[in-house]
mmCIF file of C-alpha atoms and ligand atoms in Angstrom:
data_model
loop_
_atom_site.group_PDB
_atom_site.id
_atom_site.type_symbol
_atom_site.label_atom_id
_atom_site.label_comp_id
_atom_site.label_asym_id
_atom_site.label_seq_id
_atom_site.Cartn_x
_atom_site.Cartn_y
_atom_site.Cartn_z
ATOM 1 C CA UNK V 514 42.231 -61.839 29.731
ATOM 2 C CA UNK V 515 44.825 -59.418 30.829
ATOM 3 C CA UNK V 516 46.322 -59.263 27.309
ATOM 4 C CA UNK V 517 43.074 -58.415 25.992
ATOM 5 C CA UNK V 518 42.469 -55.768 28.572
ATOM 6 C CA UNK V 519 45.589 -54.419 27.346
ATOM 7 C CA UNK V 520 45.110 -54.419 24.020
ATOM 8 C CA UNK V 521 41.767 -52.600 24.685
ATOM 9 C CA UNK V 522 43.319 -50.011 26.530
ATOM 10 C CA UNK V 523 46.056 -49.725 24.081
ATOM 11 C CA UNK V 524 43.850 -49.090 20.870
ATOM 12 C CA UNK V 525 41.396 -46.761 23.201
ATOM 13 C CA UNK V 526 44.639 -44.648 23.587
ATOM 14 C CA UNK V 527 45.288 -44.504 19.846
ATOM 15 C CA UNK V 528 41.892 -43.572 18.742
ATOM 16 C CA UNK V 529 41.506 -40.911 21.603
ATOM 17 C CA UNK V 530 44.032 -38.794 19.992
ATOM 18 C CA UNK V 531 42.327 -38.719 16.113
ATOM 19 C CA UNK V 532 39.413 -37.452 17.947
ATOM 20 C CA UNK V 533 38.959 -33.788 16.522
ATOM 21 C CA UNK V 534 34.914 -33.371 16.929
ATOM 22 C CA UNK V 535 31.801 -34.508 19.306
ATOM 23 C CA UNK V 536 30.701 -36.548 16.361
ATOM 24 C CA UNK V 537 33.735 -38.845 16.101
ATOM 25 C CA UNK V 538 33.945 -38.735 20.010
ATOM 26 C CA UNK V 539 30.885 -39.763 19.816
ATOM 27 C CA UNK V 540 31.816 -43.010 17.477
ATOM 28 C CA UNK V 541 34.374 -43.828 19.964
ATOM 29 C CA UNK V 542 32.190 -44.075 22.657
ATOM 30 C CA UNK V 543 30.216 -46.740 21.157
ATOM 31 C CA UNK V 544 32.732 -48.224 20.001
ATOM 32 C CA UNK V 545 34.629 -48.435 23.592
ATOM 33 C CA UNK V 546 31.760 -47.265 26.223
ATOM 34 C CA UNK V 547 28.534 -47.695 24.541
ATOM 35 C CA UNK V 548 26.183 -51.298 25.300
ATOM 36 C CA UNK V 549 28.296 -53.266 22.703
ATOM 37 C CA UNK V 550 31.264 -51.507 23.355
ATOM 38 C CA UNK V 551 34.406 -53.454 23.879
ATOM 39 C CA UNK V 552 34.919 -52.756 27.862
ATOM 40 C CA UNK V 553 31.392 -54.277 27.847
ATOM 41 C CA UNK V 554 32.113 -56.936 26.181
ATOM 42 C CA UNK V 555 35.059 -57.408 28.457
ATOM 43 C CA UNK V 556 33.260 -56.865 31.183
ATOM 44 C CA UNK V 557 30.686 -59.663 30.110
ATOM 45 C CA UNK V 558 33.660 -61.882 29.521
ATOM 46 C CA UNK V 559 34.929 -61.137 33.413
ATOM 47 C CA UNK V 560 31.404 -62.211 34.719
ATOM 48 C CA UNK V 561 31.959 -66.020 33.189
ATOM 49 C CA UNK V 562 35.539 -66.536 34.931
ATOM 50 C CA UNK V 563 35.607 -69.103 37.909
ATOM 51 C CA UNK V 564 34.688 -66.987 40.949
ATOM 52 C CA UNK V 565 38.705 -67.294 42.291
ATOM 53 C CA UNK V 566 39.973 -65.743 39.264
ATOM 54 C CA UNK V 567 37.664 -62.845 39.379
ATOM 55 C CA UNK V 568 39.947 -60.634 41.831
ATOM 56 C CA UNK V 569 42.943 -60.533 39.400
ATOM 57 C CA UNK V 570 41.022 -59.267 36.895
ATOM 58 C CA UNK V 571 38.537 -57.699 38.384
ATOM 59 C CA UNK V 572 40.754 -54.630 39.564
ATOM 60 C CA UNK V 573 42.575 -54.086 36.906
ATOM 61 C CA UNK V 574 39.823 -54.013 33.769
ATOM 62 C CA UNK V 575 37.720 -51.724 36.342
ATOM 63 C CA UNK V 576 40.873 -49.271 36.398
ATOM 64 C CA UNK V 577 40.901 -49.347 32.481
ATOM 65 C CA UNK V 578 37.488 -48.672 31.857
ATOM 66 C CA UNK V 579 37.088 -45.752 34.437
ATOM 67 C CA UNK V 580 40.564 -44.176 33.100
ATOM 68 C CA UNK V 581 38.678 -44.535 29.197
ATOM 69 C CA UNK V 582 35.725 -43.066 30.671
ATOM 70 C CA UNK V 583 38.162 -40.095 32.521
ATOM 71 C CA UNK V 584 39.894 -39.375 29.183
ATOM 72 C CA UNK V 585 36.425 -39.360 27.346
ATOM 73 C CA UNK V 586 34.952 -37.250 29.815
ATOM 74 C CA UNK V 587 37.615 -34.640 29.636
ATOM 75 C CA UNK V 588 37.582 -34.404 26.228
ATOM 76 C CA UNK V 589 34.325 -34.169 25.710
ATOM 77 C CA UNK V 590 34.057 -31.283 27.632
ATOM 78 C CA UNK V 591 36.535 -29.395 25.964
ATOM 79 C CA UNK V 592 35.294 -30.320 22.359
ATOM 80 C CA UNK V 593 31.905 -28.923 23.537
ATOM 81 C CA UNK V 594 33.630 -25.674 24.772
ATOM 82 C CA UNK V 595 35.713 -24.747 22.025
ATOM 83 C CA UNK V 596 32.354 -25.447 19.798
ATOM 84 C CA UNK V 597 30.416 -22.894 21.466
ATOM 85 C CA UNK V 598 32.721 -20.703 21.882
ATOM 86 C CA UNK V 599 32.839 -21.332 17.902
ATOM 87 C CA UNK V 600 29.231 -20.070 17.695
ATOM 88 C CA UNK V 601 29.578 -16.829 19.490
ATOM 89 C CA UNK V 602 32.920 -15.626 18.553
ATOM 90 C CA UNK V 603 32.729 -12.206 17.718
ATOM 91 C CA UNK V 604 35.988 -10.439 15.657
ATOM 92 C CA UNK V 605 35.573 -6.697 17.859
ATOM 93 C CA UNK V 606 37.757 -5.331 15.694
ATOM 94 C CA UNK V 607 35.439 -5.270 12.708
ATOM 95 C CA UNK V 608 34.601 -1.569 11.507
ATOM 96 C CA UNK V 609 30.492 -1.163 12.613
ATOM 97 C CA UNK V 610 27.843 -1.514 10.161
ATOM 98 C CA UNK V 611 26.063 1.925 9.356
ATOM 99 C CA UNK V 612 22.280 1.918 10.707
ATOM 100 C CA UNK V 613 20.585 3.057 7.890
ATOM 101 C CA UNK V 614 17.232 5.500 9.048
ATOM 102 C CA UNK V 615 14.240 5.348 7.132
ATOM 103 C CA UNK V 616 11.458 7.121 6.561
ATOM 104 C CA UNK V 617 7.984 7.123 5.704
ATOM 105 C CA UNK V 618 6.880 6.540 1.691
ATOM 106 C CA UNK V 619 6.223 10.371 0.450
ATOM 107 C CA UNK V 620 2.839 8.632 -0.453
ATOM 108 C CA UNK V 621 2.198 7.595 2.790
ATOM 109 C CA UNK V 622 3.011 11.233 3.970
ATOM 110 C CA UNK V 623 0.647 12.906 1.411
ATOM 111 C CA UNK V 624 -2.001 10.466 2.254
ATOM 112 C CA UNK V 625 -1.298 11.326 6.263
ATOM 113 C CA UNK V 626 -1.180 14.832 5.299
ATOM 114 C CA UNK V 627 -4.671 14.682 3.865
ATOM 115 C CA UNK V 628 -6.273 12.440 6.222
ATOM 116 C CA UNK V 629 -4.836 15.070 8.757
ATOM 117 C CA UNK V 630 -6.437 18.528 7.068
ATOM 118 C CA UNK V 631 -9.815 16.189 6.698
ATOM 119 C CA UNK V 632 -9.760 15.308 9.980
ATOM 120 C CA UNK V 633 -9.634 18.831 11.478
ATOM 121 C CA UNK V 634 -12.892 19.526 9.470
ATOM 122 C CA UNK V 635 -15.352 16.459 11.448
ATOM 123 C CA UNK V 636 -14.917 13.575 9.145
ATOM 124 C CA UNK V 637 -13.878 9.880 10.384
ATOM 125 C CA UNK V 638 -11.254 7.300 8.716
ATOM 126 C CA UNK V 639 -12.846 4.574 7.177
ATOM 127 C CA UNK V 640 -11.181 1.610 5.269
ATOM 128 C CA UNK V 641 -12.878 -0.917 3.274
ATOM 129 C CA UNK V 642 -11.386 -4.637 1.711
ATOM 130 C CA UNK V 643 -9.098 -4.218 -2.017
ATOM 131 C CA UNK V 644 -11.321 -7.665 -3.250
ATOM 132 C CA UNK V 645 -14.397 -5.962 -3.733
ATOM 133 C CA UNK V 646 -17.531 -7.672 -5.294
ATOM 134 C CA UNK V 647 -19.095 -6.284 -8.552
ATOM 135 C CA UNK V 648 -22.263 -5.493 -6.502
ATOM 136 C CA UNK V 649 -20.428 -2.575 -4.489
ATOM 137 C CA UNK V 650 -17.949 -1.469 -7.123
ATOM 138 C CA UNK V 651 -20.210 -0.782 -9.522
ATOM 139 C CA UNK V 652 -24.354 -2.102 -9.298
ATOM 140 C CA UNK V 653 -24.764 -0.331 -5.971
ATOM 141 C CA UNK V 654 -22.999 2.970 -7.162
ATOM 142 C CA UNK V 655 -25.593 2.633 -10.295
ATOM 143 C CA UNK V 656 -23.311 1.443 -13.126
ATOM 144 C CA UNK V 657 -26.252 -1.286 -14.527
ATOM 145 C CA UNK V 658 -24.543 -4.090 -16.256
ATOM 146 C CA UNK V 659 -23.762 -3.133 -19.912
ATOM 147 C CA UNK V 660 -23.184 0.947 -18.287
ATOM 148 C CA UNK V 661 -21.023 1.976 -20.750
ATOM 149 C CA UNK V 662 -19.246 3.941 -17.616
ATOM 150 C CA UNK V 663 -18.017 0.451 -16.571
ATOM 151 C CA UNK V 664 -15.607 0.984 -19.761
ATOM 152 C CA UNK V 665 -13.904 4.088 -18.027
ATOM 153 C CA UNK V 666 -12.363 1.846 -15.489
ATOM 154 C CA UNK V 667 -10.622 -0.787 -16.883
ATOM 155 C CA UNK V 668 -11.258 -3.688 -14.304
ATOM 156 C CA UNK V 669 -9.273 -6.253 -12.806
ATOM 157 C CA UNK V 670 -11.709 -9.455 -13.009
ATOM 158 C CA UNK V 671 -10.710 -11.990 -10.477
ATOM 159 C CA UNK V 672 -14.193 -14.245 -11.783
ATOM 160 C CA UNK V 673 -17.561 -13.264 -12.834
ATOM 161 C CA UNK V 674 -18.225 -11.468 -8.902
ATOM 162 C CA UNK V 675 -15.457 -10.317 -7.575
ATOM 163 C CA UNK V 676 -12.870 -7.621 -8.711
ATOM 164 C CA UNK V 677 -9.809 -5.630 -7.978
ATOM 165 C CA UNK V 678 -11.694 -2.435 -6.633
ATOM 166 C CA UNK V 679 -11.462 0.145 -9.542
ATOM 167 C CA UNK V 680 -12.169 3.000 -7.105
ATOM 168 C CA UNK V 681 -12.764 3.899 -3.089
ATOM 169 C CA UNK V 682 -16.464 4.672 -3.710
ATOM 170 C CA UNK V 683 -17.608 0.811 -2.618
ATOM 171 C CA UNK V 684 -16.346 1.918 0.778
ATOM 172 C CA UNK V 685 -19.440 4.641 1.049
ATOM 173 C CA UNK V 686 -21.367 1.579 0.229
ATOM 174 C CA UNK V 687 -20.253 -0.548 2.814
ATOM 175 C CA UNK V 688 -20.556 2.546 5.539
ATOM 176 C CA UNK V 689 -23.438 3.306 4.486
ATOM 177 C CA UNK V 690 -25.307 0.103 4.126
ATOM 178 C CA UNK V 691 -23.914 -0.027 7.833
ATOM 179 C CA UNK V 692 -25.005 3.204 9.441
ATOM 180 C CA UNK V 693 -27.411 5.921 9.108
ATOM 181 C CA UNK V 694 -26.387 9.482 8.611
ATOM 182 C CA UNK V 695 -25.532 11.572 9.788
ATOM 183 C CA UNK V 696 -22.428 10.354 8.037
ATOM 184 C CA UNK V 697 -18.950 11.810 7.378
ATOM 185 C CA UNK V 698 -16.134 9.666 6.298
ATOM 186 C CA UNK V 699 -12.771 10.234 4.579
ATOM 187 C CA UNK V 700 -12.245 6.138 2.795
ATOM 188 C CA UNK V 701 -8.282 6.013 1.796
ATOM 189 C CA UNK V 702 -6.853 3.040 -0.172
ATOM 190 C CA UNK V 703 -5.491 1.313 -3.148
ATOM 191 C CA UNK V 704 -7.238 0.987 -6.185
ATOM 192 C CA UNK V 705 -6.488 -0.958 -9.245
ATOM 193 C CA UNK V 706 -6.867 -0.564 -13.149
ATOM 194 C CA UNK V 707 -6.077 -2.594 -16.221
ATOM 195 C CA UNK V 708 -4.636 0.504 -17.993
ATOM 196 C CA UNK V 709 -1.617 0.567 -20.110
ATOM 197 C CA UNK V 710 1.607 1.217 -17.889
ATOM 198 C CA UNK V 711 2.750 4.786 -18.499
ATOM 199 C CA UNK V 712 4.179 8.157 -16.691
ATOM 200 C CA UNK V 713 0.728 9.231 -16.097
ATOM 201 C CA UNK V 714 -0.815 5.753 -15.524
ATOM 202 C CA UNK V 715 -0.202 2.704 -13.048
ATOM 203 C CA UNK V 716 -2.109 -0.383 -12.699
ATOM 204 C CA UNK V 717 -2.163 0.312 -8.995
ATOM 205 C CA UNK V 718 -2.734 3.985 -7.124
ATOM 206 C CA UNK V 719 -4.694 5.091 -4.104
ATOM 207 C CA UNK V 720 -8.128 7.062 -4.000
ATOM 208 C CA UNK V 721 -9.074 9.117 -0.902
ATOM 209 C CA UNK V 722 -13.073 8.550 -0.677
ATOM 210 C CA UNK V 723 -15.210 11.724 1.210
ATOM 211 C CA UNK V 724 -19.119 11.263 1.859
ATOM 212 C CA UNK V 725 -21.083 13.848 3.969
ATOM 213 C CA UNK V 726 -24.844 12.406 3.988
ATOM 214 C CA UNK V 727 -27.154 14.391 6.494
ATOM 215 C CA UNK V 728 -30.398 16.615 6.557
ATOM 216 C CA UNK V 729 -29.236 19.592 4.209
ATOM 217 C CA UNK V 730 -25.753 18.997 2.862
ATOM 218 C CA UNK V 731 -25.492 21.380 -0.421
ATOM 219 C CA UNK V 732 -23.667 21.645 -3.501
ATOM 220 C CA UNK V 733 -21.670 24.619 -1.354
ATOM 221 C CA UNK V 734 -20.557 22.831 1.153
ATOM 222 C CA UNK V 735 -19.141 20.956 -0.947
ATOM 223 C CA UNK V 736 -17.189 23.526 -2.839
ATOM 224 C CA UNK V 737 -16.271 24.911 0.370
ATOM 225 C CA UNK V 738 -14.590 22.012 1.832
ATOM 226 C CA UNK V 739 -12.896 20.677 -1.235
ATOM 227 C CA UNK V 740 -11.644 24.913 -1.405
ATOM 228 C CA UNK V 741 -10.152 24.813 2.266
ATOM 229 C CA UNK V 742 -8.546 21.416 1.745
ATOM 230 C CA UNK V 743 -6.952 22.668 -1.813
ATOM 231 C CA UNK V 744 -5.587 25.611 0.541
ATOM 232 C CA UNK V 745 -4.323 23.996 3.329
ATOM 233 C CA UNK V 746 -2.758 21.514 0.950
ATOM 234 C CA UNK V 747 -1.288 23.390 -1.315
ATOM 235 C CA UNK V 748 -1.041 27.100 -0.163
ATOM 236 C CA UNK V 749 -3.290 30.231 -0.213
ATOM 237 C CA UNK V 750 -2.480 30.906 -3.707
ATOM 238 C CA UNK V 751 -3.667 27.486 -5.186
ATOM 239 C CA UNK V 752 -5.188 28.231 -9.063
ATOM 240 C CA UNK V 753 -8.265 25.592 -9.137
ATOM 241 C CA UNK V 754 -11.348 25.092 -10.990
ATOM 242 C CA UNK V 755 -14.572 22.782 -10.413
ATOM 243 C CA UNK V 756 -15.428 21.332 -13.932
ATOM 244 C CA UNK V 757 -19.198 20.137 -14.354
ATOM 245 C CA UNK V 758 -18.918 16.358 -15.191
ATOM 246 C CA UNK V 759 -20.621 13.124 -15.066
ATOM 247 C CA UNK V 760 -20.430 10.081 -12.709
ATOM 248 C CA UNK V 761 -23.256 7.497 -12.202
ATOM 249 C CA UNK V 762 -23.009 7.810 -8.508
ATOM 250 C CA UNK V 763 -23.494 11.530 -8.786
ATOM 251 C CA UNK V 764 -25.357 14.398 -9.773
ATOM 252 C CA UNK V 765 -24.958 16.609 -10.112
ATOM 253 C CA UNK V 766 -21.309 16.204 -10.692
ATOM 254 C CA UNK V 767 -17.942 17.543 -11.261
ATOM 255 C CA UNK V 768 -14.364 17.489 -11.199
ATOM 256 C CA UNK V 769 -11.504 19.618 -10.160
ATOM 257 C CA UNK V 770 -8.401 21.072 -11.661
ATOM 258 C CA UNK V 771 -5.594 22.413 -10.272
ATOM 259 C CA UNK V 772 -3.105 24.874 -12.179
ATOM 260 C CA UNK V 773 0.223 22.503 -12.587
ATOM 261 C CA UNK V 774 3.182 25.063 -13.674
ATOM 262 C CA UNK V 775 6.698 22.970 -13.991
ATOM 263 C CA UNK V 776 9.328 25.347 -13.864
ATOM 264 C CA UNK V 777 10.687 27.060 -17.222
ATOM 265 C CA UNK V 778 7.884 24.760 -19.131
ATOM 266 C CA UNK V 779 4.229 25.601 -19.975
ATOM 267 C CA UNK V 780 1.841 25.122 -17.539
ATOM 268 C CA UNK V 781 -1.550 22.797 -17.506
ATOM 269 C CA UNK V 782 -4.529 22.109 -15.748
ATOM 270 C CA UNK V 783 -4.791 18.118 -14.380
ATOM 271 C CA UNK V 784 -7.671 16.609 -13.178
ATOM 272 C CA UNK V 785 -6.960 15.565 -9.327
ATOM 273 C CA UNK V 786 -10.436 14.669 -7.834
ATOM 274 C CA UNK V 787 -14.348 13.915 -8.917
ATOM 275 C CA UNK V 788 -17.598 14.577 -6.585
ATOM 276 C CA UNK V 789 -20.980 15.532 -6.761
ATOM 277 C CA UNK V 790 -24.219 15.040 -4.920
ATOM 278 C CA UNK V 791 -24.606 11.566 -4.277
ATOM 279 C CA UNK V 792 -27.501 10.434 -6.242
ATOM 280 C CA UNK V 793 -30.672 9.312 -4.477
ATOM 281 C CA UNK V 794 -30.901 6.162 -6.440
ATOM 282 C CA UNK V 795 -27.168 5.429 -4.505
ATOM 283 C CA UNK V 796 -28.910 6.296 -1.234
ATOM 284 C CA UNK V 797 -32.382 4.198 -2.040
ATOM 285 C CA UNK V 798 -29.894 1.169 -2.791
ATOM 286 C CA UNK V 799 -28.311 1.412 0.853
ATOM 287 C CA UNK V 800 -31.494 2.088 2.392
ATOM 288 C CA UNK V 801 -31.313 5.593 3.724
ATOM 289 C CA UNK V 802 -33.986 7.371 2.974
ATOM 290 C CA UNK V 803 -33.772 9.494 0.384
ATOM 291 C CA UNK V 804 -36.382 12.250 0.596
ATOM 292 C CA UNK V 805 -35.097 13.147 4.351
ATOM 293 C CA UNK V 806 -31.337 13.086 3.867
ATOM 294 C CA UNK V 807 -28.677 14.377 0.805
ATOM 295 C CA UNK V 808 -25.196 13.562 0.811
ATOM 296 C CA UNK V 809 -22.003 14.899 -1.206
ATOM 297 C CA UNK V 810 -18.920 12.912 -1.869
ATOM 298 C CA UNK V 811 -15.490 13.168 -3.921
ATOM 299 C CA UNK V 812 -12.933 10.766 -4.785
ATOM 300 C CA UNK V 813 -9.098 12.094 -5.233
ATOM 301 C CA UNK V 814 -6.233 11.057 -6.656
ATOM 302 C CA UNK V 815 -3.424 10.163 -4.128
ATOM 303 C CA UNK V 816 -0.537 10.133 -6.719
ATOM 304 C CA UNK V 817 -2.010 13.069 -9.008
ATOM 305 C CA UNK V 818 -1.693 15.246 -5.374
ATOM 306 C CA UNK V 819 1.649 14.295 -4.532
ATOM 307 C CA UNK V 820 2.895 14.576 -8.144
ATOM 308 C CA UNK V 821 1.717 18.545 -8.259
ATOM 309 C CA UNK V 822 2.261 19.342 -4.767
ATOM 310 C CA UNK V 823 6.156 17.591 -4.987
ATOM 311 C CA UNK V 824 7.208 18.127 -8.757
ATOM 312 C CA UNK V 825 7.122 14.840 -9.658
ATOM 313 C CA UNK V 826 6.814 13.994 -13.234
ATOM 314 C CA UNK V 827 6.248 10.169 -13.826
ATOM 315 C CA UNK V 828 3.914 8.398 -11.331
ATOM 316 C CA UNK V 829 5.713 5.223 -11.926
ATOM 317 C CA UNK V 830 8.713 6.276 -9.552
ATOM 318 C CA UNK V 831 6.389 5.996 -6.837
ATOM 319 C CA UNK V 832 6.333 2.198 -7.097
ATOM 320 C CA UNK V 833 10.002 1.557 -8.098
ATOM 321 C CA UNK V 834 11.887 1.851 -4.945
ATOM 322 C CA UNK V 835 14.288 3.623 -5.616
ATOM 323 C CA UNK V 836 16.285 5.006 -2.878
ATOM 324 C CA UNK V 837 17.691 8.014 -4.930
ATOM 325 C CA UNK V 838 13.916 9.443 -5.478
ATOM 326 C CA UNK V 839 12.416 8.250 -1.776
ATOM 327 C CA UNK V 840 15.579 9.665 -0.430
ATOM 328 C CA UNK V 841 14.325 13.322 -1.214
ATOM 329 C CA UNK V 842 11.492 13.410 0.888
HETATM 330 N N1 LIG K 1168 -14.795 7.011 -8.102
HETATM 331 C C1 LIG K 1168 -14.458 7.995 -9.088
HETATM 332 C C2 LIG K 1168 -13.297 7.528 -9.937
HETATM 333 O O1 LIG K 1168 -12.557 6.711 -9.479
HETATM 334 C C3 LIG K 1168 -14.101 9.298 -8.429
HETATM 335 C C4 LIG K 1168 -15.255 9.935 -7.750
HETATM 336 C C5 LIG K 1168 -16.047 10.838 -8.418
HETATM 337 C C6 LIG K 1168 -15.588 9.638 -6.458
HETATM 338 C C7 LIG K 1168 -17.124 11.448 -7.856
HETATM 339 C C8 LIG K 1168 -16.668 10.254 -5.839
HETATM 340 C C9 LIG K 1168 -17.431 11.161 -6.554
HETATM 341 O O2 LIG K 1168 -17.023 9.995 -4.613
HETATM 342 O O3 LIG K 1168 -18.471 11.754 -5.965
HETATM 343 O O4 LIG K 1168 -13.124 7.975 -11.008
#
């Protein structure tokens, strides 16, 4: 017995020094401590000895197995320290990382920039869902099926009823379906289009949406608040023109130019918004009563606005990321 205690001992004290992680501690102690482990089995051995032999042995494999356990126990704890301190170690004299500020998408500011001059003239912000049935995107806004208008926007079919939402105008749907006038609501968002990809088209832009539907809304009105937004958004000396045009929604109807003069090149007009008096079959579709109240609306081009207002000559950089270009702004 005492040679086997020993030799235990003896082989604990080799192994203990390999030990170089918790996980091969951790095979030692089974090995050694654990249920099976040899000082158990000793230990087991000890408890079949005739009782007068007992105190010879007793004492000493007690001594080895609580020096094992010591030594584990003190190793243990310093495997576990040096492993968190592993985990959190820190080298201070690293050179700091740069915080890089950001700032907000120059579309993003022109959109908060209208929604801003809008709001200073009564109207609320309204928002309305991108999946958008057929219904609202066109049937309600009086595109029948078969309109050939439904060919202008090149749709974005997700199955026969639903869509990518070609325009903003289902949002005066919505509102309106939802509350009676008086009504006046500026509807921002994204918009989709199955166009070909080029520096004046994207398959994705956003629409700002304006209805005004109450007692005696006019044609002027109209004018007159599309004219003080142009102003405030672009200066005093803004060259625009209203266009008469045609949109099923509408009528009557028309668009608006503004003046686009790069420098050193030849200037144009572009097309940045459509509106019109919102046509009573519209408002007999959303249940307002159409002999008591007229409405205007317009729908504008998000990217058209911040393309003449900024200079920028490709509406595709809007939507590559680039820090260069976003940098500018
Ligand atoms: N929804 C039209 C488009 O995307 C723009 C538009 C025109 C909106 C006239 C209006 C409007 O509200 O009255 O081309």
């Amino acid at each position: 017995m005492l040679d086997k205690i020993e030799l235990a001992e003896k082989n604990f004290k080799n192994e203990v020094v390999t030990v170089k992680s918790l996980e091969s501690l951790e095979e030692l102690r089974i090995k050694f401590l654990g249920r099976k482990g040899i000082f158990t089995e000793l230990f087991e051995e000890f408890k079949q000895l005739p009782s007068d032999e007992k105190p010879k042995y007793g004492q000493v494999l007690n001594k080895a197995k609580s020096s094992a356990q010591k030594v584990f126990d003190e190793l243990k704890g310093k495997l576990e320290k040096s492993e968190s301190e592993k985990k959190v170690y820190i080298d201070l004299t690293l050179d700091g990382r740069e915080v890089e500020l950001g700032s907000k998408h120059i579309l993003t500011q022109t959109l908060d920039e209208i929604k801003q001059i809008f709001k200073g003239l009564g109207f609320s912000i309204y928002e309305g869902p991108e999946l958008e049935s057929d219904h609202n995107n066109f049937e309600m806004l009086n595109f029948p099926a078969d309109h050939p208008a439904r060919d202008m926007q090149d749709t974005f079919f997700v199955n026969d009823n639903f869509l990518l939402r070609t325009h903003t105008s289902p949002v005066q749907v919505r509102l309106m379906e939802n509350k009676q006038p008086p009504i006046r609501a500026l509807m921002p968002g994204k918009v989709y289009r199955n166009e070909a990809i080029s520096a004046k088209s994207y398959c994705l832009f956003h629409q700002v949406e304006g209805l005004y539907v109450d007692e005696d809304v006019t044609f002027a009105e109209l004018k007159g608040t599309l004219v003080v937004f142009l102003k405030q958004f672009f200066g005093e000396d803004v060259k625009y023109r209203f266009r008469p045009s045609f949109f099923p929604f509408t009528e009557p109807s028309a668009e608006v130019d503004v003046w686009w003069q790069p420098k050193g090149k030849e200037g144009r007009w572009l097309e940045i918004l459509g509106c019109g008096m919102v046509d009573p079959n519209v408002l007999e579709n959303v249940k307002i009563d159409n002999e008591k109240y007229v409405g205007y609306a317009f729908g504008m081009g998000v990217e058209r606005i911040a393309m003449l207002k900024y200079g920028v000559g490709d509406i595709r950089v809007f939507f590559d990321n680039d820090k260069r270009f976003l940098k500018q702004f």
